[in-house]
Coordinates of N, CA and C in Angstrom, one line a residue:
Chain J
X97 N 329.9 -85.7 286.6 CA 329.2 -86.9 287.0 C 328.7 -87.6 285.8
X98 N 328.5 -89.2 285.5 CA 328.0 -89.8 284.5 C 326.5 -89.4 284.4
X99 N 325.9 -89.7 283.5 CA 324.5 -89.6 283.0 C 324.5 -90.7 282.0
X100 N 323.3 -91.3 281.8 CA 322.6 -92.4 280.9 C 321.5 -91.7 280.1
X101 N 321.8 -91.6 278.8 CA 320.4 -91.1 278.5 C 320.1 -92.1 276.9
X102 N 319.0 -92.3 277.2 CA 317.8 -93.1 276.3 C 316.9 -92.7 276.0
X103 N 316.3 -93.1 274.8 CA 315.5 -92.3 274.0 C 314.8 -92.8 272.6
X104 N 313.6 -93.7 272.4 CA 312.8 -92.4 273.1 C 312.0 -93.2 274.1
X105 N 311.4 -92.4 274.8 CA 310.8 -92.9 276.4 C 309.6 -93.8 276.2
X106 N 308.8 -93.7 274.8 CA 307.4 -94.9 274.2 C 308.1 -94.9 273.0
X107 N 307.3 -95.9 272.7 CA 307.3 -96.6 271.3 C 306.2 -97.3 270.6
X108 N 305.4 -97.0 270.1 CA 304.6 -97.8 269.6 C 304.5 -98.4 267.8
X109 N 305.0 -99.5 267.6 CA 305.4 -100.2 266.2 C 304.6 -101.0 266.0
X110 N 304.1 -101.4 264.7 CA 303.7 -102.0 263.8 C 304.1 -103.4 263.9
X111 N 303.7 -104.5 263.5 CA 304.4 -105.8 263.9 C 305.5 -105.8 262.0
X112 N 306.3 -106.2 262.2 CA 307.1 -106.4 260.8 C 307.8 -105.0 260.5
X113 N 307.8 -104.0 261.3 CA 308.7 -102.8 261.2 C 310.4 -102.8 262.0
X114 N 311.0 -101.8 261.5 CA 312.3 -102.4 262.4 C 312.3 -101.2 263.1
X115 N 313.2 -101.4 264.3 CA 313.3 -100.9 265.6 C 315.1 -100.5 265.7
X116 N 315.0 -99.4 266.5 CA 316.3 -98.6 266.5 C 316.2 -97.9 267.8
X117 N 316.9 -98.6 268.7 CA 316.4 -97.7 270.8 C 318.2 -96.9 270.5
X118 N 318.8 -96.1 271.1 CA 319.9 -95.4 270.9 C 320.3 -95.2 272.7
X119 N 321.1 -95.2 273.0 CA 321.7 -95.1 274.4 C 323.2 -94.6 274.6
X120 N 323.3 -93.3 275.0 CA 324.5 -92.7 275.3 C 324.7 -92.3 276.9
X121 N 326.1 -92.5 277.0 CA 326.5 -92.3 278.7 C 327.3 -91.2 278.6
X122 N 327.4 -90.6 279.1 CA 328.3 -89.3 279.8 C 329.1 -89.3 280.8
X123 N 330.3 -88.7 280.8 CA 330.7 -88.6 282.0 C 331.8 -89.6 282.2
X124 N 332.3 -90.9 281.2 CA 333.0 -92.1 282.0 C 333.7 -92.0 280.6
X125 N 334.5 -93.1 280.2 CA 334.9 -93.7 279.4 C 335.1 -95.2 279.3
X126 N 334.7 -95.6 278.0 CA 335.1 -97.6 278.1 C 334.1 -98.1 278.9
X127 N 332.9 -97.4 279.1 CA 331.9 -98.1 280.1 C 331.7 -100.1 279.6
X128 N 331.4 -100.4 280.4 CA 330.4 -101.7 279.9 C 329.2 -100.9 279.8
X129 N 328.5 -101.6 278.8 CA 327.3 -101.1 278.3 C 326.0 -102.6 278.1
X130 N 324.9 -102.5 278.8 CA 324.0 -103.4 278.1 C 322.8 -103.2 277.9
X131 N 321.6 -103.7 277.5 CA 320.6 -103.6 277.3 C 320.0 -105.0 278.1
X132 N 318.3 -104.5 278.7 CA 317.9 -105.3 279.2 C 316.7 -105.1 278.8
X133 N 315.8 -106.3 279.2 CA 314.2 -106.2 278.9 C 313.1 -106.6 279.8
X134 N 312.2 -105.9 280.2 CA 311.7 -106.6 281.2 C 309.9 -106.7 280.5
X135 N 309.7 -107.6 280.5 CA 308.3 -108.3 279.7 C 307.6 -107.8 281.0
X136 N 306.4 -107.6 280.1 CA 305.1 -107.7 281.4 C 305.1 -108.5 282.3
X137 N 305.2 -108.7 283.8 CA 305.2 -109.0 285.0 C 306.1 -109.5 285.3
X138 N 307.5 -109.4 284.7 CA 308.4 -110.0 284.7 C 309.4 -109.6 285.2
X139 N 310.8 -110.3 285.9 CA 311.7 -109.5 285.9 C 313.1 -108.9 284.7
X140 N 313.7 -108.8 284.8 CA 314.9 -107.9 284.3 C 316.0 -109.2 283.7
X141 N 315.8 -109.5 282.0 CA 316.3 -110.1 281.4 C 317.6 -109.4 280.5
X142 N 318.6 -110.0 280.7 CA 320.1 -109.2 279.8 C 319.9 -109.8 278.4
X143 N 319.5 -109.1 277.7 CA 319.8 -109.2 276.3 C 321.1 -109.2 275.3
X144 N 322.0 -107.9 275.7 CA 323.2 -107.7 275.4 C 324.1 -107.1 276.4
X145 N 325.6 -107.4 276.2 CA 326.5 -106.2 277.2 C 327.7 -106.1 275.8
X146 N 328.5 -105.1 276.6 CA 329.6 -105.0 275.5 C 330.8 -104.4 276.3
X147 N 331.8 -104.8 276.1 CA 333.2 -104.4 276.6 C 333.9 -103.6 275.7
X148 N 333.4 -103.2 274.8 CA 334.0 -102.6 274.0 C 333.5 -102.2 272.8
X149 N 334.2 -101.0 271.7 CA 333.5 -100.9 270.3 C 333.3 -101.9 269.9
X150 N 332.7 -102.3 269.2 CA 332.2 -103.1 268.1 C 332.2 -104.6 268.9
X151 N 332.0 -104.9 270.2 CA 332.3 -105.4 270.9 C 330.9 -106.2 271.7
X152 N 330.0 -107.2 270.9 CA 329.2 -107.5 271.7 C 328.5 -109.0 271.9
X153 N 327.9 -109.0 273.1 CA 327.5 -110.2 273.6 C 326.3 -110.8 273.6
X154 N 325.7 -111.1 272.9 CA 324.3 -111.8 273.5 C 324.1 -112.5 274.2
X155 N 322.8 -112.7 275.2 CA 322.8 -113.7 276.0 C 321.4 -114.6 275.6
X156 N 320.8 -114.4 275.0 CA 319.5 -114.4 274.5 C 319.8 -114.8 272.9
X157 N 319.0 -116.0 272.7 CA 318.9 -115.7 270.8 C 317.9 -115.2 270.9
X158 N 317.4 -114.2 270.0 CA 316.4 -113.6 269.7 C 316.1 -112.7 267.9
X159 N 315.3 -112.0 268.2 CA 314.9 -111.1 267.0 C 315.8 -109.7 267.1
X160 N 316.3 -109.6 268.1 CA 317.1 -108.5 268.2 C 318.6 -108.2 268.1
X161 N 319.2 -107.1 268.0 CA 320.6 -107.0 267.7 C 320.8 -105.8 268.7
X162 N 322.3 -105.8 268.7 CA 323.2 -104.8 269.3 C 324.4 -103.7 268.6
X163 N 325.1 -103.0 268.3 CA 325.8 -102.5 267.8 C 326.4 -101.3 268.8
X164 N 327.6 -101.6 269.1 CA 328.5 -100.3 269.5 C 329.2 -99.5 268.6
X165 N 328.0 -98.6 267.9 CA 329.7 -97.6 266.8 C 330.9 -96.3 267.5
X166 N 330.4 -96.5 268.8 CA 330.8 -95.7 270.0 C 331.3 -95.9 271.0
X167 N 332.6 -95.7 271.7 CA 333.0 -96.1 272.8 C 331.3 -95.7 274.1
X168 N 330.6 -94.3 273.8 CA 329.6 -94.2 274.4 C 328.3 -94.5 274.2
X169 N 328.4 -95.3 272.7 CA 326.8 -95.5 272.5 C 326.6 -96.8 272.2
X170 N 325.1 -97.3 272.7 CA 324.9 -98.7 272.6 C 323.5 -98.8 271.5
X171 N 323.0 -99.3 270.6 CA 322.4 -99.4 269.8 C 321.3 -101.0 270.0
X172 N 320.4 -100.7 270.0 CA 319.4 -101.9 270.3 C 318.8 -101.8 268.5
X173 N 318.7 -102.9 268.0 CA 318.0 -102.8 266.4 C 316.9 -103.8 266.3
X174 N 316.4 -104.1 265.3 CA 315.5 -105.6 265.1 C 314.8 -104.8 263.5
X175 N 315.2 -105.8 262.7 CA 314.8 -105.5 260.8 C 312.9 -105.6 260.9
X176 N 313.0 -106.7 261.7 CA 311.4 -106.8 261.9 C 310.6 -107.3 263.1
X177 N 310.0 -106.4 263.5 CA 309.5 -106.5 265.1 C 308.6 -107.3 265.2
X178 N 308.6 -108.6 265.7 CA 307.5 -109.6 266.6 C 306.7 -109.0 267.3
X179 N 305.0 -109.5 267.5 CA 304.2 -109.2 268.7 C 305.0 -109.3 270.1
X180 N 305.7 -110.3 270.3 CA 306.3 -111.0 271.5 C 308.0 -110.0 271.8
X181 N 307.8 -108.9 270.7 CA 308.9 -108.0 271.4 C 308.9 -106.7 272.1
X182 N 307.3 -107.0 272.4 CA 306.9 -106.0 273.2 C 307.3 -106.0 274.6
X183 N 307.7 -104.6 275.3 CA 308.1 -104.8 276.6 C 309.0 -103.6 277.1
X184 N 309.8 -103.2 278.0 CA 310.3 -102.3 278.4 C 311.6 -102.4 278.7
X185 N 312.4 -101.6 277.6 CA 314.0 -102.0 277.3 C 314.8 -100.9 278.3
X186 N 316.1 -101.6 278.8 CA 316.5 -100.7 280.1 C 317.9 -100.7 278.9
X187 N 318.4 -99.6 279.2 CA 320.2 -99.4 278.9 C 321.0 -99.2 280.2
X188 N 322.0 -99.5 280.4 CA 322.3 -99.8 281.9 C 324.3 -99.6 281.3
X189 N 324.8 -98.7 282.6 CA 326.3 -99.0 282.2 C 327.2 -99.2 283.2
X190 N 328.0 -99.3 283.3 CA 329.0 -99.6 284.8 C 330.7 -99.5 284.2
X191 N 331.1 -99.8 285.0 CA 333.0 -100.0 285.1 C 333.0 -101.5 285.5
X192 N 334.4 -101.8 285.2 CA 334.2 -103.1 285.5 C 333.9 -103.3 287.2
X193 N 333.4 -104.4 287.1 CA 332.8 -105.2 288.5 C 332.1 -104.2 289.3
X194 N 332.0 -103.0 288.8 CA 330.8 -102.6 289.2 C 329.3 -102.5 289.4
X195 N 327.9 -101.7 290.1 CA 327.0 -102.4 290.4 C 326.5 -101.6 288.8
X196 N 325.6 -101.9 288.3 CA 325.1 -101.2 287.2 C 324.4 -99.9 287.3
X197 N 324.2 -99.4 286.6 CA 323.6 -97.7 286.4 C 322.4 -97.8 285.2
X198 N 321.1 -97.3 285.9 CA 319.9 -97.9 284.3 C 320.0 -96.7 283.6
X199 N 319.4 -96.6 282.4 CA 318.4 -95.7 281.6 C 317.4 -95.1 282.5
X200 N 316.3 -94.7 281.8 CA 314.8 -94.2 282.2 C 314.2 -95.5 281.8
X201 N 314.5 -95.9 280.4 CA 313.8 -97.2 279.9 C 313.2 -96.9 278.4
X202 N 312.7 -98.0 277.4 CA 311.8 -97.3 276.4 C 310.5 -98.4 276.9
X203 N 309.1 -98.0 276.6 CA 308.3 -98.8 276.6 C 308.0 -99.5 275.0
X204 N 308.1 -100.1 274.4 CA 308.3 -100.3 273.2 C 306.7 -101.6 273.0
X205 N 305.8 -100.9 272.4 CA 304.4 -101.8 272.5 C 304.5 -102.0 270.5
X206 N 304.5 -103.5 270.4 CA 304.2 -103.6 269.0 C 303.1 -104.4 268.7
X207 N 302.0 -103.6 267.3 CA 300.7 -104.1 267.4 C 300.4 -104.7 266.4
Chain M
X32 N 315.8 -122.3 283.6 CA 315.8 -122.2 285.3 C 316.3 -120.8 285.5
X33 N 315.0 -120.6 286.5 CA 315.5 -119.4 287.2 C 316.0 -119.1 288.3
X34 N 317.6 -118.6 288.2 CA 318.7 -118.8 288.9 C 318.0 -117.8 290.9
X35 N 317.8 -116.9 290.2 CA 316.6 -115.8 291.4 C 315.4 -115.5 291.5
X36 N 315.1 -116.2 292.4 CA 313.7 -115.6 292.2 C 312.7 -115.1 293.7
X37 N 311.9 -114.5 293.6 CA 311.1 -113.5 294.3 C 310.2 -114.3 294.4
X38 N 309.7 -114.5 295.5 CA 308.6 -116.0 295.2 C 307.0 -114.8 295.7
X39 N 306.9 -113.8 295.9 CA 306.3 -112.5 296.4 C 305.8 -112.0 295.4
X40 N 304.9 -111.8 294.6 CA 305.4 -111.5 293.5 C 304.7 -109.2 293.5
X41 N 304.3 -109.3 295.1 CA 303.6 -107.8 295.7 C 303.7 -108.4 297.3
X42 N 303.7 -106.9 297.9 CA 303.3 -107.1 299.4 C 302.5 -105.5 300.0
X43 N 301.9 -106.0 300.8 CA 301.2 -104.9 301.0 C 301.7 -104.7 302.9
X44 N 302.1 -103.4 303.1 CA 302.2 -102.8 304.4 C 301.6 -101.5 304.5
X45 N 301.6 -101.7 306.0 CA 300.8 -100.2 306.5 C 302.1 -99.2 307.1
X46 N 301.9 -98.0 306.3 CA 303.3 -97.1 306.8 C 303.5 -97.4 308.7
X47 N 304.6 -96.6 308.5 CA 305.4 -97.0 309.3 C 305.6 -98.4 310.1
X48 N 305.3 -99.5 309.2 CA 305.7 -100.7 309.9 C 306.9 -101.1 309.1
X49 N 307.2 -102.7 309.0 CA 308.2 -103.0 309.2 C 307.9 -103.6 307.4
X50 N 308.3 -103.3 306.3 CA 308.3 -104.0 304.9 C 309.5 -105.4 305.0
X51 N 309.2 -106.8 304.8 CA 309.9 -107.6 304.0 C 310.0 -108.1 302.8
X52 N 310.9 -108.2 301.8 CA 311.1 -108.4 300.6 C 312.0 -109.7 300.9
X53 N 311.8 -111.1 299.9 CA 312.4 -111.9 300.3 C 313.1 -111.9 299.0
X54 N 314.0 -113.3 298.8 CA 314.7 -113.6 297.8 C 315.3 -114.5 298.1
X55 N 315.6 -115.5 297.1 CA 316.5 -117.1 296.7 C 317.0 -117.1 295.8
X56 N 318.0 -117.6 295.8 CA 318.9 -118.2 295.1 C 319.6 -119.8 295.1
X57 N 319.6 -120.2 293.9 CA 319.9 -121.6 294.1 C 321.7 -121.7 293.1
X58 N 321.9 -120.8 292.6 CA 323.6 -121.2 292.2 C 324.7 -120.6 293.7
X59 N 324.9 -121.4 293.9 CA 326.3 -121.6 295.1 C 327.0 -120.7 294.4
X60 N 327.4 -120.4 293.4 CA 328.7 -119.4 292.5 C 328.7 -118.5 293.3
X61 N 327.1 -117.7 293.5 CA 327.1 -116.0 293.6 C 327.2 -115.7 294.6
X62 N 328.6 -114.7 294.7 CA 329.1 -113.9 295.9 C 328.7 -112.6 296.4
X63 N 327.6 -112.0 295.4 CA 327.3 -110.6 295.6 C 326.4 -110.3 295.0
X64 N 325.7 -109.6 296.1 CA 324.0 -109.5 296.1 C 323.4 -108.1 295.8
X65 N 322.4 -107.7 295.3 CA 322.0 -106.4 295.1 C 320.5 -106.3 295.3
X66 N 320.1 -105.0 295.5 CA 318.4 -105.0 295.5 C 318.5 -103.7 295.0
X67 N 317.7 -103.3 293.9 CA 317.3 -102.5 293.1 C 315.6 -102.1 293.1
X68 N 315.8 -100.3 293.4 CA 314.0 -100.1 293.6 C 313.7 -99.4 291.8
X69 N 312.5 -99.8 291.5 CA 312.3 -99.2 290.4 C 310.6 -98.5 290.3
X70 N 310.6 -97.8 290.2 CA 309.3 -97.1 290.1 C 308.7 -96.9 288.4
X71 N 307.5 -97.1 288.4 CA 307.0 -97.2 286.8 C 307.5 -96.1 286.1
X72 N 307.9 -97.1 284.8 CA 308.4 -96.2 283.7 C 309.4 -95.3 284.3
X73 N 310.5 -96.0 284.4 CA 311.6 -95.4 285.0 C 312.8 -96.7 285.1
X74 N 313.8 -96.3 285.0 CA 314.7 -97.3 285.5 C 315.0 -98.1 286.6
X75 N 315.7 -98.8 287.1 CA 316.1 -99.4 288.3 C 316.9 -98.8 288.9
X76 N 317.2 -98.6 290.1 CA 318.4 -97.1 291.1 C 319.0 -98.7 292.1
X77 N 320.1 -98.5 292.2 CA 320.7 -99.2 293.1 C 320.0 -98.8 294.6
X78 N 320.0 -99.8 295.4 CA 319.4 -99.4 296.8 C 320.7 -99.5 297.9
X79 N 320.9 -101.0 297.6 CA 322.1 -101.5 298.8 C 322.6 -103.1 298.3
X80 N 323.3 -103.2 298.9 CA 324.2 -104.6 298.5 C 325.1 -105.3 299.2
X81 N 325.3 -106.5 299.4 CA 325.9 -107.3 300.3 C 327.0 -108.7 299.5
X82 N 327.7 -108.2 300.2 CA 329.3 -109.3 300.0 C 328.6 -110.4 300.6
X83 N 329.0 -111.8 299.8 CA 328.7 -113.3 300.7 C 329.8 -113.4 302.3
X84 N 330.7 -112.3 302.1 CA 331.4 -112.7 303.6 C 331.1 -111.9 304.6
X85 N 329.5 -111.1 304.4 CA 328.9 -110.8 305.4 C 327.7 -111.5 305.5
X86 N 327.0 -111.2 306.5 CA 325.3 -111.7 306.5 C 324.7 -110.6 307.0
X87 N 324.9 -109.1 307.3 CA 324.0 -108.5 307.3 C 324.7 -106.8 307.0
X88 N 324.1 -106.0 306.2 CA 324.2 -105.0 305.6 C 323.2 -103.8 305.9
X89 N 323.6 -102.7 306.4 CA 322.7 -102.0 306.7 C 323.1 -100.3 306.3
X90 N 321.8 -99.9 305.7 CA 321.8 -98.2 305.1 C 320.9 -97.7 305.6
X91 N 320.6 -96.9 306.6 CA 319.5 -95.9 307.0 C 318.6 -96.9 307.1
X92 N 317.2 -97.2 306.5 CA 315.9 -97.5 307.0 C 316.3 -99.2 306.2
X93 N 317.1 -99.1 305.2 CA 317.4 -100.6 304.7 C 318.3 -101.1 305.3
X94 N 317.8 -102.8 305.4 CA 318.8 -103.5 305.7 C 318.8 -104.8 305.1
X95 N 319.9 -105.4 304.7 CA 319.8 -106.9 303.9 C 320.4 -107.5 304.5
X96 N 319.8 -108.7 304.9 CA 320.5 -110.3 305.5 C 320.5 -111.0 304.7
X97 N 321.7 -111.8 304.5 CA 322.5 -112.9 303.5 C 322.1 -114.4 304.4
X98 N 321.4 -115.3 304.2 CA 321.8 -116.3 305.1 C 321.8 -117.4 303.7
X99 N 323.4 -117.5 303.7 CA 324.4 -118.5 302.4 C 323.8 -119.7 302.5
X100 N 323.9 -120.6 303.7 CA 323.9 -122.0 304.0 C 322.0 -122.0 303.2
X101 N 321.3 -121.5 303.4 CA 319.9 -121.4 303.3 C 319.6 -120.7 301.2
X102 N 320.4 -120.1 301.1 CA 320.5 -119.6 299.6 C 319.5 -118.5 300.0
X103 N 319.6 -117.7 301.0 CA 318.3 -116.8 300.8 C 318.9 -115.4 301.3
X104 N 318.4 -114.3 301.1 CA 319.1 -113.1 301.6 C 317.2 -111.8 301.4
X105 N 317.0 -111.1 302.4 CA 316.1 -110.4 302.8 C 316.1 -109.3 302.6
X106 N 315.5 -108.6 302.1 CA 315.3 -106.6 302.6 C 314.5 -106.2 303.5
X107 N 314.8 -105.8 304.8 CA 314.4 -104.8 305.7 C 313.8 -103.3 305.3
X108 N 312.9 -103.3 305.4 CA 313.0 -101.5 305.4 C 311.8 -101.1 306.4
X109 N 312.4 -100.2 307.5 CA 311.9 -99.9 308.6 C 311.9 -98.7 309.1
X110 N 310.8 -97.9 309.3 CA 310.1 -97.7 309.0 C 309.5 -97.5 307.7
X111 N 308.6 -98.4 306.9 CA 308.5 -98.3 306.0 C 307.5 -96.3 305.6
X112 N 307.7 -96.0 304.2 CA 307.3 -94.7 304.3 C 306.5 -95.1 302.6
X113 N 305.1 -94.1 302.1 CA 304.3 -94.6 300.6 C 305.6 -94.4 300.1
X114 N 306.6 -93.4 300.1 CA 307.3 -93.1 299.1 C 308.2 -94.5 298.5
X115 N 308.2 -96.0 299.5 CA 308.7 -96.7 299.8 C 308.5 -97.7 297.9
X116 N 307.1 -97.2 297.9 CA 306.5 -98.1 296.8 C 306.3 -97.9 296.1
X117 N 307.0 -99.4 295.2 CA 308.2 -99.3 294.1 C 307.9 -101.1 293.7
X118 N 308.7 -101.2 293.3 CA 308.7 -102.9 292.2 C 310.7 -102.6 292.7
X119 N 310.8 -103.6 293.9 CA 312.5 -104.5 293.7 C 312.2 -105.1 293.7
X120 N 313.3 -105.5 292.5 CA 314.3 -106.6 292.0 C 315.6 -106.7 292.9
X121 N 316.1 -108.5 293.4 CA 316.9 -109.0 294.2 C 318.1 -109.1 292.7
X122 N 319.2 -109.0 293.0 CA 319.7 -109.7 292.4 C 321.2 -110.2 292.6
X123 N 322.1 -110.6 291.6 CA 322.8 -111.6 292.3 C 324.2 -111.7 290.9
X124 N 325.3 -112.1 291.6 CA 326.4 -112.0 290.7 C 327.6 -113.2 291.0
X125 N 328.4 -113.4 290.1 CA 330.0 -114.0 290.9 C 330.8 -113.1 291.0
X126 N 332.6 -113.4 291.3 CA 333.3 -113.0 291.1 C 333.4 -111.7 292.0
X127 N 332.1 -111.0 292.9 CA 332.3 -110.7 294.0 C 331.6 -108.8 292.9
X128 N 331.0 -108.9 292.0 CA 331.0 -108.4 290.8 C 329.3 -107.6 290.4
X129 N 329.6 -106.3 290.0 CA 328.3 -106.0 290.8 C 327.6 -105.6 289.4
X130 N 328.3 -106.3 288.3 CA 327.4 -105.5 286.9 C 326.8 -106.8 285.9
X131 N 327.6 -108.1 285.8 CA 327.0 -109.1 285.7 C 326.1 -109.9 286.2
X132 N 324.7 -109.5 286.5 CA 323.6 -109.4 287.5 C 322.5 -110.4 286.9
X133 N 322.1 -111.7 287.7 CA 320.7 -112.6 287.5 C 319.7 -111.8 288.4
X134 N 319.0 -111.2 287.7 CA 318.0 -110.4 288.6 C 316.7 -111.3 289.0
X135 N 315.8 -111.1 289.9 CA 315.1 -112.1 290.3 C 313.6 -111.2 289.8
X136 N 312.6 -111.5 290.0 CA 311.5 -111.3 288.9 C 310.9 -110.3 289.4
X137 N 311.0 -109.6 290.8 CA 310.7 -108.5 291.5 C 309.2 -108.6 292.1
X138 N 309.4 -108.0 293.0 CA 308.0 -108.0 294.0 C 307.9 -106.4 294.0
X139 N 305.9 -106.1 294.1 CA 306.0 -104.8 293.8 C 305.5 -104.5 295.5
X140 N 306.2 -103.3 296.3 CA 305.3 -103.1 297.5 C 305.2 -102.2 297.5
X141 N 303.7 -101.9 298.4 CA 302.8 -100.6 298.5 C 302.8 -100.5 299.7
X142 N 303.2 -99.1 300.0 CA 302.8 -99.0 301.4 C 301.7 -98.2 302.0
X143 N 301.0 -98.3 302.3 CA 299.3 -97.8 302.9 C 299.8 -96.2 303.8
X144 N 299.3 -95.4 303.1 CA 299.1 -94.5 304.4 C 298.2 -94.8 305.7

């Protein structure tokens, strides 16, 4: 069976530090792969997806980045973390046209 | 513009009554609907989901109605149970496509013992 796993589950950073979330799937191959973010009271914003290695999309400009060095792993980064990038990042994977599969999540609070 | 949204933003029920969760949408594109439960500090779990060439979908105690002409589609959950309560998110796709998803901003419901 697949598994999502993400890591690490909190985060607490410094404002001006850089950020590294890591997300591997098990179980499939060639997933789509994305990251999402959901801000305080908010709903569930797509940041990135990817169809492939080295393979990625933003939907969002922002302070943040993506990198696939793995058919299984998705990489969330940022050189330097904003107050306003606080919030709780989901990793999520599927097959095509399928419904999506989440992470646990990271809570990522920066002060 | 937000393509989904949850105009609810919580609802409060007493167990075993009847929970509704609403939801709109305003892009005519999307053929395919989702509602996702998520409980704190935890991910989102698929619940159930509905094709635009149906109008109503039903799993055990859930049930979703699609009504197109109106842009709106509902979650049922009947008997509701606490374990019920959770924070869903509606959400919403084309192409008939269940991974390219406008999620709507989620309503949290509690259900009362």
């Amino acid at each position: 069976s697949q598994t999502i796993h993400q890591w690490p589950a909190t985060l607490v950073q410094p404002v001006g530090s850089p950020l590294s979330l890591e997300c591997t799937v098990e179980g499939t191959s060639n997933p789509n792969l994305y990251w999402y973010r959901q801000a305080a009271g908010r709903g569930l914003q797509l940041l990135f997806y990817s169809v492939g290695i080295g393979q990625i999309s933003s939907e969002v400009p922002q302070n943040l980045s993506a990198s696939r060095p793995q058919d299984r792993q998705f990489i969330l980064s940022s050189k330097k973390l904003l107050l306003s990038d606080s919030g709780f990042y989901l990793c999520a994977w599927s097959v095509v046209n399928e419904k999506l599969f989440f992470g646990s999540g990271t809570q990522l609070s920066v002060l | 513009d937000q393509q989904v949204k949850q105009n609810s933003p919580s609802l409060s029920v007493q167990e075993g009554r009847i929970s509704i969760l609403n939801c709109d949408y305003t892009n005519s594109m999307f053929d395919y609907f989702l509602w996702y439960k998520k409980y704190p500090a935890e991910g989102p779990t698929f619940l159930i989901s509905i094709s635009s060439i149906k109008d109503k979908n039903e799993d055990g105690r859930f049930t979703v109605f699609l009504n197109k002409s109106a842009k709106h589609l509902s979650l049922h959950i009947v008997p509701s149970q606490p374990g019920d309560s959770a924070v869903y998110f509606c959400a919403a796709s084309v192409n008939n496509a269940g991974n390219m998803l406008t999620f709507g901003g989620g309503t949290r419901l509690m259900v009362k013992p």
